[in-house]
mmCIF file of C-alpha atoms in Angstrom:
data_model
loop_
_atom_site.group_PDB
_atom_site.id
_atom_site.type_symbol
_atom_site.label_atom_id
_atom_site.label_comp_id
_atom_site.label_asym_id
_atom_site.label_seq_id
_atom_site.Cartn_x
_atom_site.Cartn_y
_atom_site.Cartn_z
ATOM 1 C CA MET A 20 -21.640 -10.980 -7.568
ATOM 2 C CA ILE A 21 -18.265 -10.998 -5.795
ATOM 3 C CA VAL A 22 -17.378 -14.561 -4.812
ATOM 4 C CA HIS A 23 -14.666 -15.136 -2.239
ATOM 5 C CA LEU A 24 -12.815 -18.427 -2.714
ATOM 6 C CA VAL A 25 -11.208 -19.748 0.458
ATOM 7 C CA ASN A 26 -9.953 -22.929 2.142
ATOM 8 C CA PRO A 27 -10.754 -21.753 5.693
ATOM 9 C CA ALA A 28 -9.076 -22.817 8.896
ATOM 10 C CA VAL A 29 -11.085 -22.885 12.120
ATOM 11 C CA MET A 30 -9.634 -19.471 12.949
ATOM 12 C CA GLY A 31 -6.899 -17.172 11.728
ATOM 13 C CA GLY A 32 -6.030 -13.831 10.221
ATOM 14 C CA LEU A 33 -6.979 -14.838 6.680
ATOM 15 C CA GLU A 34 -10.407 -15.878 7.886
ATOM 16 C CA GLY A 35 -10.786 -12.606 9.786
ATOM 17 C CA VAL A 36 -9.910 -10.590 6.683
ATOM 18 C CA VAL A 37 -12.430 -12.477 4.536
ATOM 19 C CA ALA A 38 -15.166 -12.075 7.151
ATOM 20 C CA ALA A 39 -14.497 -8.331 7.329
ATOM 21 C CA LEU A 40 -14.518 -8.007 3.542
ATOM 22 C CA VAL A 41 -17.776 -9.907 3.204
ATOM 23 C CA GLY A 42 -19.431 -7.749 5.863
ATOM 24 C CA ALA A 43 -18.144 -4.452 4.439
ATOM 25 C CA LEU A 44 -19.092 -5.307 0.858
ATOM 26 C CA ARG A 45 -22.606 -6.293 1.899
ATOM 27 C CA ALA A 46 -22.952 -3.082 3.889
ATOM 28 C CA ALA A 47 -21.936 -1.174 0.747
ATOM 29 C CA GLY A 48 -24.728 -2.862 -1.205
ATOM 30 C CA ASP A 49 -22.651 -5.395 -3.145
ATOM 31 C CA GLN A 50 -23.772 -8.952 -3.744
ATOM 32 C CA VAL A 51 -21.298 -11.296 -2.062
ATOM 33 C CA ALA A 52 -20.988 -15.072 -1.824
ATOM 34 C CA LEU A 53 -18.493 -17.576 -0.459
ATOM 35 C CA VAL A 54 -17.057 -20.804 -1.859
ATOM 36 C CA ALA A 55 -15.465 -22.700 1.031
ATOM 37 C CA VAL A 56 -13.225 -25.586 0.002
ATOM 38 C CA LEU A 57 -13.054 -28.058 2.878
ATOM 39 C CA ASP A 58 -10.894 -31.156 3.088
ATOM 40 C CA ARG A 59 -12.889 -34.227 3.990
ATOM 41 C CA GLY A 60 -13.162 -34.362 7.788
ATOM 42 C CA GLN A 61 -11.955 -30.774 8.216
ATOM 43 C CA PRO A 62 -13.754 -28.812 10.965
ATOM 44 C CA VAL A 63 -15.959 -25.989 9.730
ATOM 45 C CA GLY A 64 -14.981 -22.715 11.351
ATOM 46 C CA ALA A 65 -16.823 -19.518 12.179
ATOM 47 C CA LEU A 66 -16.158 -17.899 8.788
ATOM 48 C CA VAL A 67 -18.482 -20.403 7.096
ATOM 49 C CA THR A 68 -21.062 -20.819 9.836
ATOM 50 C CA ASP A 69 -21.339 -17.071 10.510
ATOM 51 C CA ALA A 70 -21.752 -16.349 6.787
ATOM 52 C CA GLU A 71 -24.494 -18.954 6.506
ATOM 53 C CA ARG A 72 -26.218 -17.561 9.593
ATOM 54 C CA ASP A 73 -26.116 -14.056 8.133
ATOM 55 C CA GLY A 74 -27.690 -15.140 4.862
ATOM 56 C CA VAL A 75 -24.575 -14.998 2.684
ATOM 57 C CA PRO A 76 -24.793 -17.556 -0.164
ATOM 58 C CA VAL A 77 -22.237 -20.230 0.719
ATOM 59 C CA ARG A 78 -21.158 -23.239 -1.319
ATOM 60 C CA ARG A 79 -19.309 -25.856 0.717
ATOM 61 C CA VAL A 80 -17.001 -27.890 -1.510
ATOM 62 C CA VAL A 81 -15.848 -30.994 0.381
ATOM 63 C CA VAL A 82 -12.931 -32.693 -1.361
ATOM 64 C CA PRO A 83 -10.759 -35.757 -0.721
ATOM 65 C CA PRO A 84 -7.100 -35.078 0.091
ATOM 66 C CA ARG A 85 -4.655 -34.504 -2.779
ATOM 67 C CA ARG A 86 -7.296 -34.966 -5.500
ATOM 68 C CA TYR A 87 -6.572 -31.666 -7.159
ATOM 69 C CA LEU A 88 -8.233 -32.366 -10.515
ATOM 70 C CA THR A 89 -11.389 -33.371 -8.660
ATOM 71 C CA GLU A 90 -11.068 -30.210 -6.588
ATOM 72 C CA GLN A 91 -10.631 -28.051 -9.688
ATOM 73 C CA ARG A 92 -13.829 -29.368 -11.244
ATOM 74 C CA ALA A 93 -15.767 -28.985 -7.993
ATOM 75 C CA VAL A 94 -14.559 -25.397 -7.532
ATOM 76 C CA ARG A 95 -15.453 -24.520 -11.120
ATOM 77 C CA ASP A 96 -18.942 -25.982 -10.709
ATOM 78 C CA ALA A 97 -19.504 -24.136 -7.412
ATOM 79 C CA LEU A 98 -18.408 -20.857 -8.956
ATOM 80 C CA ARG A 99 -20.544 -21.382 -12.039
ATOM 81 C CA ALA A 100 -23.621 -21.944 -9.869
ATOM 82 C CA LEU A 101 -23.081 -18.562 -8.187
ATOM 83 C CA GLU A 102 -22.560 -16.674 -11.486
ATOM 84 C CA PRO A 103 -19.742 -14.408 -10.271
ATOM 85 C CA THR A 104 -18.723 -11.169 -11.913
ATOM 86 C CA VAL A 105 -15.366 -11.415 -10.123
ATOM 87 C CA VAL A 106 -13.644 -14.146 -8.098
ATOM 88 C CA HIS A 107 -11.570 -13.077 -5.088
ATOM 89 C CA ALA A 108 -9.137 -15.809 -3.990
ATOM 90 C CA HIS A 109 -7.365 -16.130 -0.643
ATOM 91 C CA GLY A 110 -4.347 -18.355 0.045
ATOM 92 C CA ALA A 111 -1.923 -20.293 -2.142
ATOM 93 C CA ARG A 112 -4.159 -23.245 -2.880
ATOM 94 C CA MET A 113 -7.166 -21.097 -3.789
ATOM 95 C CA ASP A 114 -5.049 -18.802 -5.970
ATOM 96 C CA VAL A 115 -4.086 -21.828 -8.045
ATOM 97 C CA MET A 116 -7.729 -22.939 -8.240
ATOM 98 C CA ALA A 117 -8.894 -19.454 -9.251
ATOM 99 C CA ALA A 118 -6.243 -19.180 -11.960
ATOM 100 C CA TRP A 119 -7.733 -22.275 -13.579
ATOM 101 C CA ALA A 120 -11.446 -21.884 -12.853
ATOM 102 C CA ALA A 121 -12.079 -18.154 -13.386
ATOM 103 C CA PRO A 122 -10.752 -17.998 -16.977
ATOM 104 C CA ALA A 123 -12.684 -21.184 -17.774
ATOM 105 C CA LEU A 124 -15.844 -19.309 -16.726
ATOM 106 C CA GLY A 125 -14.827 -16.118 -18.524
ATOM 107 C CA VAL A 126 -14.649 -13.952 -15.384
ATOM 108 C CA PRO A 127 -11.771 -11.922 -13.910
ATOM 109 C CA TRP A 128 -10.114 -12.885 -10.650
ATOM 110 C CA VAL A 129 -8.123 -11.096 -7.991
ATOM 111 C CA SER A 130 -6.225 -12.282 -4.945
ATOM 112 C CA THR A 131 -5.441 -11.001 -1.501
ATOM 113 C CA LEU A 132 -1.880 -12.091 -0.796
ATOM 114 C CA HIS A 133 -1.834 -12.747 2.948
ATOM 115 C CA GLY A 134 1.783 -13.945 3.072
ATOM 116 C CA PHE A 135 4.268 -16.561 1.947
ATOM 117 C CA THR A 136 4.752 -19.120 4.704
ATOM 118 C CA GLY A 137 7.504 -21.336 3.265
ATOM 119 C CA GLY A 138 7.859 -24.515 5.288
ATOM 120 C CA ASP A 139 8.150 -28.048 3.981
ATOM 121 C CA LEU A 140 8.823 -29.022 0.370
ATOM 122 C CA LYS A 141 5.133 -29.499 -0.451
ATOM 123 C CA ASN A 142 4.207 -26.026 0.772
ATOM 124 C CA ARG A 143 7.144 -24.381 -1.013
ATOM 125 C CA LEU A 144 6.135 -26.089 -4.258
ATOM 126 C CA PHE A 145 2.547 -24.902 -3.805
ATOM 127 C CA GLU A 146 3.757 -21.342 -3.245
ATOM 128 C CA ALA A 147 5.969 -21.522 -6.344
ATOM 129 C CA VAL A 148 2.911 -22.545 -8.369
ATOM 130 C CA GLN A 149 0.952 -19.784 -6.627
ATOM 131 C CA ARG A 150 3.446 -17.130 -7.741
ATOM 132 C CA ARG A 151 3.102 -18.275 -11.349
ATOM 133 C CA ALA A 152 -0.693 -18.274 -11.026
ATOM 134 C CA LEU A 153 -0.723 -14.747 -9.606
ATOM 135 C CA ARG A 154 1.007 -13.423 -12.712
ATOM 136 C CA ARG A 155 -2.295 -14.039 -14.515
ATOM 137 C CA ALA A 156 -4.519 -12.344 -11.927
ATOM 138 C CA GLN A 157 -6.211 -9.054 -12.770
ATOM 139 C CA GLY A 158 -5.217 -7.702 -9.365
ATOM 140 C CA VAL A 159 -3.122 -8.740 -6.347
ATOM 141 C CA VAL A 160 -3.633 -7.071 -2.967
ATOM 142 C CA ALA A 161 -0.631 -7.397 -0.639
ATOM 143 C CA VAL A 162 -1.286 -6.815 3.061
ATOM 144 C CA SER A 163 2.108 -5.215 3.834
ATOM 145 C CA PRO A 164 4.706 -3.155 1.914
ATOM 146 C CA LEU A 165 7.284 -5.934 2.227
ATOM 147 C CA LEU A 166 4.844 -8.477 0.810
ATOM 148 C CA ALA A 167 4.049 -6.158 -2.104
ATOM 149 C CA ALA A 168 7.763 -5.902 -2.897
ATOM 150 C CA GLN A 169 8.131 -9.674 -2.683
ATOM 151 C CA ALA A 170 5.187 -10.111 -5.045
ATOM 152 C CA VAL A 171 6.747 -7.867 -7.681
ATOM 153 C CA ALA A 172 10.149 -9.520 -7.212
ATOM 154 C CA SER A 173 8.545 -12.912 -7.866
ATOM 155 C CA GLY A 174 7.399 -11.820 -11.321
ATOM 156 C CA ILE A 175 3.886 -10.498 -10.653
ATOM 157 C CA PRO A 176 3.423 -7.332 -12.773
ATOM 158 C CA ALA A 177 3.891 -4.227 -10.627
ATOM 159 C CA ALA A 178 0.832 -2.593 -12.212
ATOM 160 C CA ALA A 179 -1.338 -5.421 -10.859
ATOM 161 C CA VAL A 180 -0.067 -5.155 -7.263
ATOM 162 C CA ALA A 181 -1.668 -2.903 -4.655
ATOM 163 C CA CYS A 182 -0.544 -2.609 -1.040
ATOM 164 C CA LEU A 183 -3.510 -2.424 1.336
ATOM 165 C CA PRO A 184 -2.441 -3.256 4.901
ATOM 166 C CA ASN A 185 -4.942 -5.155 7.001
ATOM 167 C CA ALA A 186 -7.288 -3.334 9.336
ATOM 168 C CA VAL A 187 -9.583 -4.421 12.146
ATOM 169 C CA PRO A 188 -12.988 -3.133 13.237
ATOM 170 C CA PRO A 189 -13.445 -1.455 16.615
ATOM 171 C CA VAL A 190 -13.620 -3.983 19.452
ATOM 172 C CA ALA A 191 -16.027 -3.779 22.385
ATOM 173 C CA ALA A 192 -13.470 -4.797 24.990
ATOM 174 C CA ALA A 193 -14.316 -7.026 27.927
ATOM 175 C CA SER A 194 -13.311 -5.808 31.366
ATOM 176 C CA ARG A 195 -10.026 -7.161 32.654
ATOM 177 C CA ALA A 196 -11.807 -9.303 35.249
ATOM 178 C CA GLU A 197 -14.311 -10.645 32.709
ATOM 179 C CA ALA A 198 -11.580 -11.425 30.182
ATOM 180 C CA ARG A 199 -9.401 -13.237 32.717
ATOM 181 C CA ALA A 200 -12.331 -15.289 33.953
ATOM 182 C CA ALA A 201 -13.271 -16.221 30.369
ATOM 183 C CA LEU A 202 -9.725 -17.390 29.588
ATOM 184 C CA GLY A 203 -9.283 -19.213 32.885
ATOM 185 C CA VAL A 204 -6.169 -17.316 33.942
ATOM 186 C CA PRO A 205 -5.335 -15.888 37.398
ATOM 187 C CA ALA A 206 -7.350 -12.813 38.357
ATOM 188 C CA ASP A 207 -4.227 -11.242 39.829
ATOM 189 C CA GLY A 208 -0.632 -11.203 38.701
ATOM 190 C CA THR A 209 0.955 -10.697 35.293
ATOM 191 C CA VAL A 210 -0.443 -12.489 32.239
ATOM 192 C CA VAL A 211 1.550 -12.769 29.018
ATOM 193 C CA GLY A 212 -0.431 -14.027 26.042
ATOM 194 C CA TRP A 213 -0.336 -15.379 22.520
ATOM 195 C CA VAL A 214 -3.352 -15.369 20.178
ATOM 196 C CA GLY A 215 -3.648 -16.943 16.752
ATOM 197 C CA ARG A 216 -3.823 -20.017 14.583
ATOM 198 C CA LEU A 217 -1.679 -22.914 15.770
ATOM 199 C CA GLY A 218 0.204 -23.237 12.500
ATOM 200 C CA ARG A 219 3.853 -23.737 11.674
ATOM 201 C CA GLU A 220 4.412 -20.182 10.418
ATOM 202 C CA LYS A 221 3.002 -18.745 13.670
ATOM 203 C CA ASP A 222 5.404 -20.848 15.772
ATOM 204 C CA PRO A 223 3.297 -21.247 18.939
ATOM 205 C CA GLY A 224 5.968 -23.592 20.305
ATOM 206 C CA LEU A 225 8.314 -20.606 20.567
ATOM 207 C CA PHE A 226 5.784 -18.922 22.851
ATOM 208 C CA VAL A 227 5.665 -22.034 25.066
ATOM 209 C CA GLU A 228 9.454 -21.894 25.383
ATOM 210 C CA THR A 229 9.293 -18.152 26.068
ATOM 211 C CA VAL A 230 6.896 -18.835 28.954
ATOM 212 C CA ARG A 231 9.299 -21.520 30.180
ATOM 213 C CA ALA A 232 12.145 -18.986 30.140
ATOM 214 C CA LEU A 233 9.992 -16.451 31.996
ATOM 215 C CA ALA A 234 8.834 -19.034 34.548
ATOM 216 C CA ALA A 235 12.430 -19.939 35.376
ATOM 217 C CA ARG A 236 13.049 -16.464 36.843
ATOM 218 C CA ASP A 237 9.697 -14.751 37.349
ATOM 219 C CA ALA A 238 7.328 -16.356 39.835
ATOM 220 C CA GLY A 239 4.408 -14.018 39.163
ATOM 221 C CA ILE A 240 4.133 -14.414 35.380
ATOM 222 C CA HIS A 241 1.476 -16.652 33.835
ATOM 223 C CA GLY A 242 1.244 -17.501 30.130
ATOM 224 C CA VAL A 243 -1.923 -18.075 28.109
ATOM 225 C CA LEU A 244 -2.115 -19.394 24.565
ATOM 226 C CA VAL A 245 -5.390 -18.727 22.730
ATOM 227 C CA GLY A 246 -6.096 -20.512 19.461
ATOM 228 C CA ASP A 247 -6.468 -23.779 17.618
ATOM 229 C CA GLY A 248 -4.978 -25.439 14.586
ATOM 230 C CA ALA A 249 -2.805 -28.210 13.215
ATOM 231 C CA LEU A 250 -0.187 -27.933 15.989
ATOM 232 C CA ARG A 251 -2.678 -28.188 18.871
ATOM 233 C CA ASP A 252 -1.548 -31.645 20.051
ATOM 234 C CA ALA A 253 2.147 -30.847 19.631
ATOM 235 C CA VAL A 254 1.783 -27.649 21.654
ATOM 236 C CA ALA A 255 -0.145 -29.503 24.367
ATOM 237 C CA ARG A 256 2.671 -32.042 24.709
ATOM 238 C CA GLN A 257 5.351 -29.348 24.682
ATOM 239 C CA GLY A 258 3.608 -27.286 27.353
ATOM 240 C CA ALA A 259 2.325 -30.120 29.540
ATOM 241 C CA ALA A 260 4.780 -29.516 32.392
ATOM 242 C CA LEU A 261 4.048 -25.788 32.447
ATOM 243 C CA VAL A 262 0.300 -26.458 32.454
ATOM 244 C CA ALA A 263 0.687 -28.940 35.308
ATOM 245 C CA ALA A 264 2.727 -26.386 37.263
ATOM 246 C CA GLY A 265 0.038 -23.739 36.802
ATOM 247 C CA ARG A 266 2.261 -21.470 34.707
ATOM 248 C CA LEU A 267 0.545 -21.870 31.325
ATOM 249 C CA THR A 268 -3.090 -22.016 30.199
ATOM 250 C CA LEU A 269 -4.029 -23.500 26.826
ATOM 251 C CA ALA A 270 -7.327 -21.691 26.290
ATOM 252 C CA GLY A 271 -8.184 -23.124 22.862
ATOM 253 C CA ALA A 272 -10.139 -21.247 20.206
ATOM 254 C CA ARG A 273 -12.284 -18.452 21.604
ATOM 255 C CA PRO A 274 -14.886 -16.669 19.470
ATOM 256 C CA GLY A 275 -14.343 -12.943 19.796
ATOM 257 C CA ALA A 276 -10.830 -13.475 21.145
ATOM 258 C CA ALA A 277 -9.907 -9.859 20.366
ATOM 259 C CA ARG A 278 -12.191 -8.486 23.085
ATOM 260 C CA LEU A 279 -10.508 -10.791 25.613
ATOM 261 C CA MET A 280 -7.040 -9.318 25.069
ATOM 262 C CA THR A 281 -7.728 -6.978 27.964
ATOM 263 C CA ALA A 282 -6.746 -9.969 30.126
ATOM 264 C CA LEU A 283 -3.143 -9.533 28.985
ATOM 265 C CA ASP A 284 -0.332 -7.382 30.285
ATOM 266 C CA VAL A 285 1.711 -8.174 27.163
ATOM 267 C CA LEU A 286 0.911 -9.853 23.837
ATOM 268 C CA VAL A 287 3.772 -11.833 22.296
ATOM 269 C CA ASN A 288 3.924 -12.507 18.554
ATOM 270 C CA THR A 289 6.359 -15.310 17.685
ATOM 271 C CA SER A 290 5.707 -15.737 13.948
ATOM 272 C CA HIS A 291 8.611 -16.403 11.632
ATOM 273 C CA THR A 292 6.663 -14.878 8.728
ATOM 274 C CA GLU A 293 3.844 -12.320 8.739
ATOM 275 C CA GLY A 294 1.895 -9.942 6.549
ATOM 276 C CA THR A 295 0.029 -7.496 8.783
ATOM 277 C CA PRO A 296 -1.109 -9.570 11.781
ATOM 278 C CA LEU A 297 -4.663 -8.883 12.942
ATOM 279 C CA THR A 298 -3.888 -9.971 16.505
ATOM 280 C CA VAL A 299 -1.269 -7.234 16.806
ATOM 281 C CA LEU A 300 -3.721 -4.655 15.444
ATOM 282 C CA ASP A 301 -6.355 -5.819 17.948
ATOM 283 C CA ALA A 302 -3.866 -5.517 20.813
ATOM 284 C CA MET A 303 -2.815 -2.047 19.670
ATOM 285 C CA GLN A 304 -6.348 -0.677 19.620
ATOM 286 C CA LEU A 305 -6.949 -2.017 23.145
ATOM 287 C CA GLY A 306 -3.723 -0.536 24.477
ATOM 288 C CA VAL A 307 -2.093 -3.919 25.151
ATOM 289 C CA PRO A 308 1.713 -3.703 24.783
ATOM 290 C CA VAL A 309 3.195 -5.950 22.090
ATOM 291 C CA VAL A 310 6.503 -7.795 21.956
ATOM 292 C CA ALA A 311 7.063 -9.286 18.514
ATOM 293 C CA ALA A 312 9.639 -10.953 16.339
ATOM 294 C CA ALA A 313 10.834 -8.453 13.730
ATOM 295 C CA VAL A 314 9.564 -10.328 10.661
ATOM 296 C CA GLY A 315 7.496 -9.553 7.566
ATOM 297 C CA GLY A 316 5.201 -6.561 7.908
ATOM 298 C CA VAL A 317 5.523 -6.381 11.705
ATOM 299 C CA PRO A 318 8.361 -3.790 11.850
ATOM 300 C CA ALA A 319 6.389 -1.360 9.662
ATOM 301 C CA LEU A 320 3.420 -1.809 11.992
ATOM 302 C CA LEU A 321 5.209 -1.606 15.342
ATOM 303 C CA GLU A 322 8.153 0.748 14.765
ATOM 304 C CA GLY A 323 7.954 3.200 17.645
ATOM 305 C CA ARG A 324 4.771 1.557 18.929
ATOM 306 C CA GLY A 325 5.940 -1.797 20.280
ATOM 307 C CA VAL A 326 8.991 -3.879 21.116
ATOM 308 C CA LEU A 327 10.652 -5.580 18.147
ATOM 309 C CA VAL A 328 12.962 -8.529 18.776
ATOM 310 C CA PRO A 329 15.407 -9.288 15.922
ATOM 311 C CA ASP A 330 16.522 -12.583 17.511
ATOM 312 C CA ARG A 331 13.695 -15.159 17.443
ATOM 313 C CA THR A 332 14.754 -17.119 20.533
ATOM 314 C CA PRO A 333 12.918 -17.815 23.804
ATOM 315 C CA MET A 334 15.554 -15.985 25.839
ATOM 316 C CA ALA A 335 15.471 -12.871 23.635
ATOM 317 C CA LEU A 336 11.669 -12.705 23.734
ATOM 318 C CA ALA A 337 11.594 -13.346 27.490
ATOM 319 C CA GLU A 338 14.148 -10.596 28.125
ATOM 320 C CA ALA A 339 12.102 -8.181 26.005
ATOM 321 C CA VAL A 340 8.976 -9.033 28.013
ATOM 322 C CA ARG A 341 10.846 -8.563 31.331
ATOM 323 C CA ALA A 342 12.243 -5.203 30.212
ATOM 324 C CA LEU A 343 8.816 -3.996 29.143
ATOM 325 C CA LEU A 344 7.155 -5.121 32.363
ATOM 326 C CA ALA A 345 9.834 -3.287 34.340
ATOM 327 C CA GLU A 346 8.742 -0.026 32.671
ATOM 328 C CA ARG A 347 5.041 0.137 33.481
ATOM 329 C CA GLY A 348 4.879 3.766 32.376
ATOM 330 C CA ARG A 349 6.138 2.794 28.963
#
């Protein structure tokens, strides 16, 4: 039994990777289960509900905030009930939990390292503890070459680190008209989009400011932001004037958002840290041009295939979008 241990957001790349792994392992005949650690009051996203619908054994572990000893015991008990042969952890917090719980149960554990996000002091401390925990893992899968190098540099044994860049399944694309209607954006004109989790490391506010810079000079460009997360209210306040002026649509979380990317003329990725972003891979397979900040694993993914912007500013991103739109053949 392979048990994936995750603290899932409503949507995001990590959740997409876990869902794909669960589906592929089951298709290969492996027994797979999920332990989902949920903060009290946290919304339950599609990763959990889809797994339950599909008959995957799921243990929901609902924990109070910042009660880590309580969380450790609850995670251990949930894992014990599933009798894993291996625990596969995802994310800093779950890596720390796995490093404690798996040895206590006498089973090996591995981690998929989706990225280091940095951020505030609390998150940096958690990631420092995560790096120490990962030194005891039987295997660490890094989703980009840069992340693999960072893992080894942080003290994780090189023999335990494997680089396996993310991948996405084929997408049954919606028609352009269907996708634009579903997202509530103009049927005609140019649509520039952003898709992802509204988290600090993804920097959705930078996309709002990029749309503002585009709107100042380009009357026919409309922005759409697809996703949900912790920064939802902040992004809504930041983009309120653009929404009121009809220049920006906040589409919220959309199940199957990948198939709706056909609505876009350009996808913009504004992250300040990345592994191998699934949204960029989805755009690439649908033939949607990508303008992205040159961070993390993005340059290795887009070199020669997209537009990389070294300077993470609204003006630099807006100029890159304008230049790309001026070369329709490109």
